[in-house]
Coordinates of C-alpha atoms in Angstrom, one line a residue:
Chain A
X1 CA 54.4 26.7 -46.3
X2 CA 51.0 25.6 -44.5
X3 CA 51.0 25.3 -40.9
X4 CA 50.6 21.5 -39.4
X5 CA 47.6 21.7 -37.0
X6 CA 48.2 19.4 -34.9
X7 CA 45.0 16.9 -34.8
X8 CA 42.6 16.9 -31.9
X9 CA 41.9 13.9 -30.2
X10 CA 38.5 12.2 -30.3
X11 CA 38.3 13.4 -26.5
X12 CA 39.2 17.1 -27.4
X13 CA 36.7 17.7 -30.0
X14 CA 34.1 16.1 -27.5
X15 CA 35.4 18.6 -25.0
X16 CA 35.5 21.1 -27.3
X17 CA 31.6 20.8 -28.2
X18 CA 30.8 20.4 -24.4
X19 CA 32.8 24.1 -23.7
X20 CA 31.2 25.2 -27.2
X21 CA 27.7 24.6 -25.1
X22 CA 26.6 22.5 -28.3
X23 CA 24.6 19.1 -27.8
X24 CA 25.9 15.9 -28.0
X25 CA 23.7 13.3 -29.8
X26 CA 23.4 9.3 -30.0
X27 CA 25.6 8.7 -32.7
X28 CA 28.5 11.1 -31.8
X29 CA 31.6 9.4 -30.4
X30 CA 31.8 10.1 -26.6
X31 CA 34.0 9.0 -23.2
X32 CA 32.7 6.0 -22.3
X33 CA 32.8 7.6 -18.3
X34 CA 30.2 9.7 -20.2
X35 CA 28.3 7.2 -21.6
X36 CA 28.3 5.5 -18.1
X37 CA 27.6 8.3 -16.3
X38 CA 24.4 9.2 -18.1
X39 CA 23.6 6.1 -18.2
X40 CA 23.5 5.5 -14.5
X41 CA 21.8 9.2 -13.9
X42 CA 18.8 9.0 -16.2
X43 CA 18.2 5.5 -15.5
X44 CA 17.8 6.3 -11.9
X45 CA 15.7 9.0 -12.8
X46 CA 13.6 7.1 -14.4
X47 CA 13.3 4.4 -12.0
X48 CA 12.9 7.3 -9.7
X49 CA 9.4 8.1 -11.5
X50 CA 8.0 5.0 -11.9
X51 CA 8.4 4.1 -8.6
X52 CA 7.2 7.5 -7.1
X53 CA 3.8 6.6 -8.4
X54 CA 3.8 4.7 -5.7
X55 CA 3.3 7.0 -2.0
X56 CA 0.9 9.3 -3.9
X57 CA -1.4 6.1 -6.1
X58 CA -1.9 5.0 -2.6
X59 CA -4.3 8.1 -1.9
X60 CA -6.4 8.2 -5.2
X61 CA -9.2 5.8 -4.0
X62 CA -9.5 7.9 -1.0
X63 CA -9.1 11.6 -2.8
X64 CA -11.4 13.8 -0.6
X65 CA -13.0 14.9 -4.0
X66 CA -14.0 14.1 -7.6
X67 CA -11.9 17.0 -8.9
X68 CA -8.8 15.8 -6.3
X69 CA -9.1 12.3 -8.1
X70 CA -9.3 13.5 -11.6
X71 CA -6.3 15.3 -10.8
X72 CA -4.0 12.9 -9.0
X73 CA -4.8 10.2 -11.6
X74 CA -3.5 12.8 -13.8
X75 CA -0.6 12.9 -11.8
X76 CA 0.3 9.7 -11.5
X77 CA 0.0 8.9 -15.0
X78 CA 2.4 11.7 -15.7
X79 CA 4.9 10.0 -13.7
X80 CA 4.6 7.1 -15.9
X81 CA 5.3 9.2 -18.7
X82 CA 8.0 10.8 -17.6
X83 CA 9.9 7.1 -16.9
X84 CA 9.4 6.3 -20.5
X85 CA 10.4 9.4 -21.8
X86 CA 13.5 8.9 -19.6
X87 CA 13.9 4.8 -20.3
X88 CA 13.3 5.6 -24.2
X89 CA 16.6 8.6 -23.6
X90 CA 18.8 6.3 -21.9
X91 CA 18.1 3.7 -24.6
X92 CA 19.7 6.2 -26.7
X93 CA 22.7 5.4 -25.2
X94 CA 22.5 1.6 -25.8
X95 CA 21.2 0.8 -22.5
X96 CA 18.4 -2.2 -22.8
X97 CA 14.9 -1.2 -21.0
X98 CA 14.6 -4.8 -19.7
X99 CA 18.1 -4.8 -18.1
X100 CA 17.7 -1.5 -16.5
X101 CA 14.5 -2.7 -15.0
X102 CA 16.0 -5.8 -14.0
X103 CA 18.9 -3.7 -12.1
X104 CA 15.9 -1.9 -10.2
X105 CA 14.4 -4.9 -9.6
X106 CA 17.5 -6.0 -8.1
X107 CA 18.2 -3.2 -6.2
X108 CA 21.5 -2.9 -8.2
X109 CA 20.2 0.7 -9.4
X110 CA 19.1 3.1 -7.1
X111 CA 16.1 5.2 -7.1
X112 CA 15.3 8.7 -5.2
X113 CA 15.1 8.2 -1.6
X114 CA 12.3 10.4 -1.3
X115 CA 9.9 7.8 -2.5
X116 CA 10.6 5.6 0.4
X117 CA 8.6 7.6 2.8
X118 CA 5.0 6.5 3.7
X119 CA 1.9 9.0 2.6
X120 CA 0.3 8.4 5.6
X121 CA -3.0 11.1 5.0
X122 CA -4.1 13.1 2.4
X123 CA -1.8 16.2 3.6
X124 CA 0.9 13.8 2.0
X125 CA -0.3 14.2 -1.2
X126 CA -0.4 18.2 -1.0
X127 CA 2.5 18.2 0.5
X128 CA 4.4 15.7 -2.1
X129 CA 3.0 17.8 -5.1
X130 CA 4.6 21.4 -3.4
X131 CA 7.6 20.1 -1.9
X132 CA 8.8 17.0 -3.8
X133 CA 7.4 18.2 -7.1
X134 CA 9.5 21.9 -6.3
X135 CA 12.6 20.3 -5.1
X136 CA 12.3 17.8 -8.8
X137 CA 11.9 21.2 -10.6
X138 CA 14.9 23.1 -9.4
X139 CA 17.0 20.1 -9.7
X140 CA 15.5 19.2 -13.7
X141 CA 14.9 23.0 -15.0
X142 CA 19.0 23.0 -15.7
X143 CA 19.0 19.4 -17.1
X144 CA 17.1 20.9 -20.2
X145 CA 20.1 22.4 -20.9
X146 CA 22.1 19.5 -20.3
X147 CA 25.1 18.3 -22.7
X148 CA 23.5 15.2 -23.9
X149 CA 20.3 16.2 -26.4
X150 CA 17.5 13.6 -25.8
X151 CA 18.0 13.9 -21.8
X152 CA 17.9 17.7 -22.9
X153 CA 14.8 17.0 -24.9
X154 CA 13.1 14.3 -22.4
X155 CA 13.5 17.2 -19.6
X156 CA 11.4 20.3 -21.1
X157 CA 8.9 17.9 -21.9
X158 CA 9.4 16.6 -18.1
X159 CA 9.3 20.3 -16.9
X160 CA 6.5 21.8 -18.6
X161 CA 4.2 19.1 -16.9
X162 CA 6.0 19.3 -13.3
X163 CA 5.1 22.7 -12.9
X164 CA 1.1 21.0 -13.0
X165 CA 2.5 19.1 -10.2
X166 CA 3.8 21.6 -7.9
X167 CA 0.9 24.5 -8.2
X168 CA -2.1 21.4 -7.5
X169 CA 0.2 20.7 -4.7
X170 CA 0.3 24.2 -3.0
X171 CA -3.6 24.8 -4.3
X172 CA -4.2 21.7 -2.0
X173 CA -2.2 23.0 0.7
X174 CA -3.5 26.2 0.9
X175 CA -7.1 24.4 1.0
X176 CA -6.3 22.4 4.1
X177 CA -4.2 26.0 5.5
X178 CA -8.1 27.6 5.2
X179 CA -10.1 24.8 6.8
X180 CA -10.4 23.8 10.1
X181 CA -8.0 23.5 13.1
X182 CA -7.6 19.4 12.1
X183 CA -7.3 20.0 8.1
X184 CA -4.6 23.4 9.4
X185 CA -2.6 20.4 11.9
X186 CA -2.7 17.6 9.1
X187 CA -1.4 20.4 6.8
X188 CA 1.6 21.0 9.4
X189 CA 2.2 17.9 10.2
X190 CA 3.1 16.8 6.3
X191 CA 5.3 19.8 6.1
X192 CA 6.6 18.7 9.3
X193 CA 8.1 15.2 8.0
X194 CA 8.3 16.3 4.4
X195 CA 10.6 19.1 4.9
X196 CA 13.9 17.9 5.7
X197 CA 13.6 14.4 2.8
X198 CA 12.9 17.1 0.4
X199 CA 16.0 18.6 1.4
X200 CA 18.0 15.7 0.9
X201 CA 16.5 14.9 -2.7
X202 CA 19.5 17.6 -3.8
X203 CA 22.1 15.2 -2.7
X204 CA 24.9 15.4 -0.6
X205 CA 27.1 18.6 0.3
X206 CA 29.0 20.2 -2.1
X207 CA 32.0 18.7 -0.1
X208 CA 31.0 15.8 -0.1
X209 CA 30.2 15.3 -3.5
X210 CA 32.7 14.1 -5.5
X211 CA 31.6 13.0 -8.7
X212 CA 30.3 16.6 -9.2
X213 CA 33.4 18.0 -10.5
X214 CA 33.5 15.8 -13.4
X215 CA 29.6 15.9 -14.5
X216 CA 30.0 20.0 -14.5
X217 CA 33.0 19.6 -16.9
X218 CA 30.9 16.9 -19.2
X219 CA 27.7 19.8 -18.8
X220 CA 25.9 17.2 -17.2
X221 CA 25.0 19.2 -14.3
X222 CA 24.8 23.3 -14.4
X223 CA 25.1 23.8 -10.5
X224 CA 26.4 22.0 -7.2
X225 CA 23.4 20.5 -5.3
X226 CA 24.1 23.2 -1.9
X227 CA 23.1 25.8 -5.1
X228 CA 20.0 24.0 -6.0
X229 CA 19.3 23.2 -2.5
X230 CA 19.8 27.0 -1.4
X231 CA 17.2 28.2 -4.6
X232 CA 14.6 26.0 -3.0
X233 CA 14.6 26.8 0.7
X234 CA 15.1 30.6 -1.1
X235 CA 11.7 30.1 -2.5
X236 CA 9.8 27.9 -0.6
X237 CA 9.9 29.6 2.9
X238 CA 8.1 32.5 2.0
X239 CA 5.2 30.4 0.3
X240 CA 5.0 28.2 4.0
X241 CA 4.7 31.4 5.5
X242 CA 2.1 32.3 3.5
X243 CA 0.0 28.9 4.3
X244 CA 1.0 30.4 8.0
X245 CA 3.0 26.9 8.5
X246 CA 6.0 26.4 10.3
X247 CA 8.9 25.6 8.6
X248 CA 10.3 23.0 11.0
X249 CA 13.9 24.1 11.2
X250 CA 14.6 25.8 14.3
X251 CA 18.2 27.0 12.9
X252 CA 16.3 28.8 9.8
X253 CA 17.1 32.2 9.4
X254 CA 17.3 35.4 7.7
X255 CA 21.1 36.5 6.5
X256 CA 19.6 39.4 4.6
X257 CA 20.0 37.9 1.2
X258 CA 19.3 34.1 1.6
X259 CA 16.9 31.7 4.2
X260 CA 19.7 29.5 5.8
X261 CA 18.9 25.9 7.1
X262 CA 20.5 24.4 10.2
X263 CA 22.3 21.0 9.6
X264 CA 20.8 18.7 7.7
X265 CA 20.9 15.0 9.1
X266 CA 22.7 12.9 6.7
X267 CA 22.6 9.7 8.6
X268 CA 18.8 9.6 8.0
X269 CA 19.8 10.1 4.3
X270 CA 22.6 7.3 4.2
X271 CA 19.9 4.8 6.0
X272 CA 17.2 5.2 3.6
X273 CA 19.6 5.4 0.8
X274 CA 21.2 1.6 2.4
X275 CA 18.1 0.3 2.0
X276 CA 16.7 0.8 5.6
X277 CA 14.4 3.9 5.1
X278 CA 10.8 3.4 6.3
X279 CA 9.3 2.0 2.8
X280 CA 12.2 0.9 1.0
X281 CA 11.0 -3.0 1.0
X282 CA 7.4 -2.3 0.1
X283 CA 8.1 -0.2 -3.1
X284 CA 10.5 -2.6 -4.2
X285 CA 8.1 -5.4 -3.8
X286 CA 5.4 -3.8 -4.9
X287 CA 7.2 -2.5 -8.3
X288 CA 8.4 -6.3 -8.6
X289 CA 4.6 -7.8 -8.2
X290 CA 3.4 -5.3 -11.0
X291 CA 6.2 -6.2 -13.3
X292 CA 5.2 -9.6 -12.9
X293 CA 1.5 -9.7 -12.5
X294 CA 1.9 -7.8 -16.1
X295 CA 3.8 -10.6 -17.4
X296 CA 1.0 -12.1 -19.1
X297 CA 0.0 -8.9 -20.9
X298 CA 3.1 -8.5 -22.8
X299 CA 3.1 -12.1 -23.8
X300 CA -0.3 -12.1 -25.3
X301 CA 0.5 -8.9 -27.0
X302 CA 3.6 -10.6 -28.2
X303 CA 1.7 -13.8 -29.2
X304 CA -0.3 -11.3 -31.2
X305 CA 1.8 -9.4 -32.8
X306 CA 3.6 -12.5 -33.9
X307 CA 0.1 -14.3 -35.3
X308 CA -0.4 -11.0 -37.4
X309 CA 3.2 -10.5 -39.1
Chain B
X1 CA 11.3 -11.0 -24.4
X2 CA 12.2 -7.4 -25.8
X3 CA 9.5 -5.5 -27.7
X4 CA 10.5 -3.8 -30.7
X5 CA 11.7 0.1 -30.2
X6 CA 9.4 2.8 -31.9
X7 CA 10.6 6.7 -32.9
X8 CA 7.7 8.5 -32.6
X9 CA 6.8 11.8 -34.9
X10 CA 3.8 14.3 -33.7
X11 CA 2.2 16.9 -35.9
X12 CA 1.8 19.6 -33.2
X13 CA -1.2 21.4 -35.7
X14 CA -2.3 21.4 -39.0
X15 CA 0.2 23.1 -41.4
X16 CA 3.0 22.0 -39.5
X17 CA 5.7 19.0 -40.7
X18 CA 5.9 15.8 -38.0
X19 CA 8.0 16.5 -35.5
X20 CA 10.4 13.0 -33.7
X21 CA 9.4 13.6 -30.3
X22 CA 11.1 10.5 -28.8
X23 CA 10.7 6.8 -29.0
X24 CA 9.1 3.7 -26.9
X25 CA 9.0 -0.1 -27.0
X26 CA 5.4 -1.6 -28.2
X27 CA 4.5 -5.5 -29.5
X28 CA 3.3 -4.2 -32.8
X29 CA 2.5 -0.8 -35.0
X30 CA -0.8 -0.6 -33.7
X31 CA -0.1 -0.4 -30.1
X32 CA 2.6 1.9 -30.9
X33 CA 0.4 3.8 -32.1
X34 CA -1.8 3.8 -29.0
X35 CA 1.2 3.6 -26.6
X36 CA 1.9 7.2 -28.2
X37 CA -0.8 8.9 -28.1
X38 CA -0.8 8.2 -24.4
X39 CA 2.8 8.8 -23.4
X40 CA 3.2 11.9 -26.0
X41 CA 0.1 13.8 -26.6
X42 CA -1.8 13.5 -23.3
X43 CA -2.1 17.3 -23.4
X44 CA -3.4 17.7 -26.8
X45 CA 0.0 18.0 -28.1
X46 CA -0.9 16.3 -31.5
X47 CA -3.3 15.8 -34.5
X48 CA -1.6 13.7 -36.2
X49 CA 1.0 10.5 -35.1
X50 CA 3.6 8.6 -36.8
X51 CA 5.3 5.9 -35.6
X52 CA 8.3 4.0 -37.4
X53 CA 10.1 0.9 -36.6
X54 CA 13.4 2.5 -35.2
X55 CA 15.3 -0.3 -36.8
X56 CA 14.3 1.0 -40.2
X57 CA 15.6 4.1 -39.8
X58 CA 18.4 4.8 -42.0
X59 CA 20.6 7.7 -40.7
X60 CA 24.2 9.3 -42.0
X61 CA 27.0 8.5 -39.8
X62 CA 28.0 11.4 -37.5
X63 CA 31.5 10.4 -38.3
X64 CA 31.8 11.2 -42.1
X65 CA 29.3 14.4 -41.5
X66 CA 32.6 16.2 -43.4
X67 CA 33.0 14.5 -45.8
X68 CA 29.0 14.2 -46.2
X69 CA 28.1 17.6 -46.0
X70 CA 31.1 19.5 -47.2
X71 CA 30.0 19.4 -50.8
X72 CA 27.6 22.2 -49.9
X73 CA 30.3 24.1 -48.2
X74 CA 32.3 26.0 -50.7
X75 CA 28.8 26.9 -52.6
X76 CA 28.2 30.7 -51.0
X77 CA 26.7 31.3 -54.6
X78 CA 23.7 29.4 -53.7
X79 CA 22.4 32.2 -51.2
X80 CA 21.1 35.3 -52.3
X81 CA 23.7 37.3 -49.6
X82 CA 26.3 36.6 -52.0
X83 CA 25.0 38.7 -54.8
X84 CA 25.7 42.3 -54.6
X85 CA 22.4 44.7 -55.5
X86 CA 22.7 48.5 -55.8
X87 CA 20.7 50.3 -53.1
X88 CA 18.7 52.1 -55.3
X89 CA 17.5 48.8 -57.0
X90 CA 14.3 47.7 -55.0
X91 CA 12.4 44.9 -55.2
X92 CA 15.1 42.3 -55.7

């Protein structure tokens, strides 16, 4: 007599891929709290790179160089990239580009609150490309091993250009930390204001984040964002004390093992996130006036393509 | 006013097959084609592009990949592991 194996749900073979650390992919049948979960993730992602062309496009005209242009344009045109790498992945899921633009447009999709902070000198731009473009790579390095293959595969490409990013970012840094006393103070005073957003760009504490549970079991994420968070301050104090910048954290210190922050301020967090941050209405506008200035482009390409089918 | 969707395919060097590397949204195949080399190879990461309408694509359902590929399953004879050789025969 054979056994009767009982049949596995839809759900528990999903599961049972997910705990097999295999990927899934487009087609495969999946929870739609998955579906919507990803969805809402990578298209704030996304959003999230499109609109931080933004603080650091504001300094290329004024790059103190030809070689600091060159660079940021470079830069900047990688964040493009990566929010159509990321539009073209949730796609995958059936989302529609124009509707997820239309949510950010809206403001019915959020983007990272880090972006609504002004550059206001060229310290900014340093300090965006070590801290910002750091924190981005300890938070994406584990997505590349995320559950769901095209955000997999949309992150290593993401990754291998970040780390560009973050070493022109401390290269510049460490050019203002040699110069003179003003170029040192401009140096300090973006670490100064860029320290404790970067912070936040890991999310809220572990304890008071409660959709993490689930996006661990799914293998969305790999590790809590106090983990992340911890790996960052971990490596980043030693390379401000090698600029011979102050970390501006009175609390910091040294258990032995691990650099420990004081308290970050979460109200800051939730007011920027509300909407109220010091930039919020300008990038929106801004990202809204491009879309639409660009209006006629796609038509005429669109006019074009239809002349020539 | 949704432009088509593209999958895009990069030959990373000579010698090697097109790779799918992801997809984007362009009017028409020639601005696809442009669109891609700017968005996928802007670190000489190809030599050679295709691009392919996505709705074109025919694909196999992952829901009959069973019944689909288990033809191929119960064929061990079709590997060379499954033939036994002496030890002292070489070359084989």
């Amino acid at each position: 007599m054979t056994a009767v194996v009982p049949a596995r749900t839809p759900e528990q073979e999903f599961q049972d891929r997910i705990d097999a650390d295999d990927r899934v992919e487009p087609r495969d049948w999946m929870p739609d709290g998955y579906r919507r979960t990803l969805v809402r993730q990578i298209a704030q992602h996304a959003h999230s790179e499109i609109i931080g062309m933004q603080p650091e496009g504001n300094w290329i005209t004024r790059a103190p160089s030809l070689r600091r242009k060159v660079i940021l344009v470079a830069k900047v045109q990688d964040e493009a990239g990566h929010g159509l790498y990321l539009y073209g992945a949730a796609e995958t899921l059936g989302a529609d580009r124009d509707e997820l633009l239309d949510m950010l447009h809206t403001g019915r999709q959020k983007y990272s609150t880090i972006f609504n902070y002004p550059t206001t000198s060229w310290a900014d731009v340093a300090a965006i490309g070590w801290l910002v473009d750091g924190a981005a790579i300890m938070n994406q390095v584990p997505l590349t091993r995320c559950s769901y293959g095209p955000y997999a595969r949309a992150m290593t490409r993401v990754c291998k250009e970040e780390s560009f990013h973050q070493r022109q970012g401390f290269e510049a840094m460490m050019t203002l930390c040699h110069g003179t006393a003003t170029q040192k103070r401009m140096a300090q005073d973006a670490l100064d204001r860029w320290w404790w957003p970067s912070l936040m760009m890991f999310g809220p504490n572990d304890d008071a984040s409660p959709h993490s549970a689930q996006s661990m079991a799914w293998g969305i994420k790999r590790f809590s964002n106090d983990e992340l968070r911890q790996r960052f301050v971990d490596a980043t104090v030693p390379q401000a004390q090698f600029l011979g910048l102050t970390v501006p954290d009175p609390d910091l210190r040294w258990d032995g093992k691990h650099w420990i922050s004081g308290a970050i301020d979460w109200t800051e967090f939730q007011t920027v996130m509300r909407g109220d941050g010091p930039c919020n209405r300008e990038r929106l506008r801004h990202r809204v006036a491009a879309h639409e200035d660009g209006a006629w482009v796609r038509e005429a390409a669109a006019a074009y393509a239809d002349k020539h089918r | 006013m949704s432009q088509p969707l593209w999958e895009v395919f990069v030959r990373s060097r000579r010698g090697l097959s097109h790779t799918h590397v992801g997809s984007l949204r362009a009017p028409d195949a020639h601005m696809a084609l442009r669109h891609a080399r700017d968005v996928y190879t802007r670190r000489q990461e190809g030599v050679s592009i295709w691009v392919v309408p996505a709705a074109e694509v025919v694909a196999s359902s992952p829901d009959e990949k069973d019944a689909f590929f288990d033809p191929a399953g119960d064929k061990p004879y079709r590997h060379p592991t499954f033939y036994t050789v002496p030890d002292e025969v070489q070359h084989l």
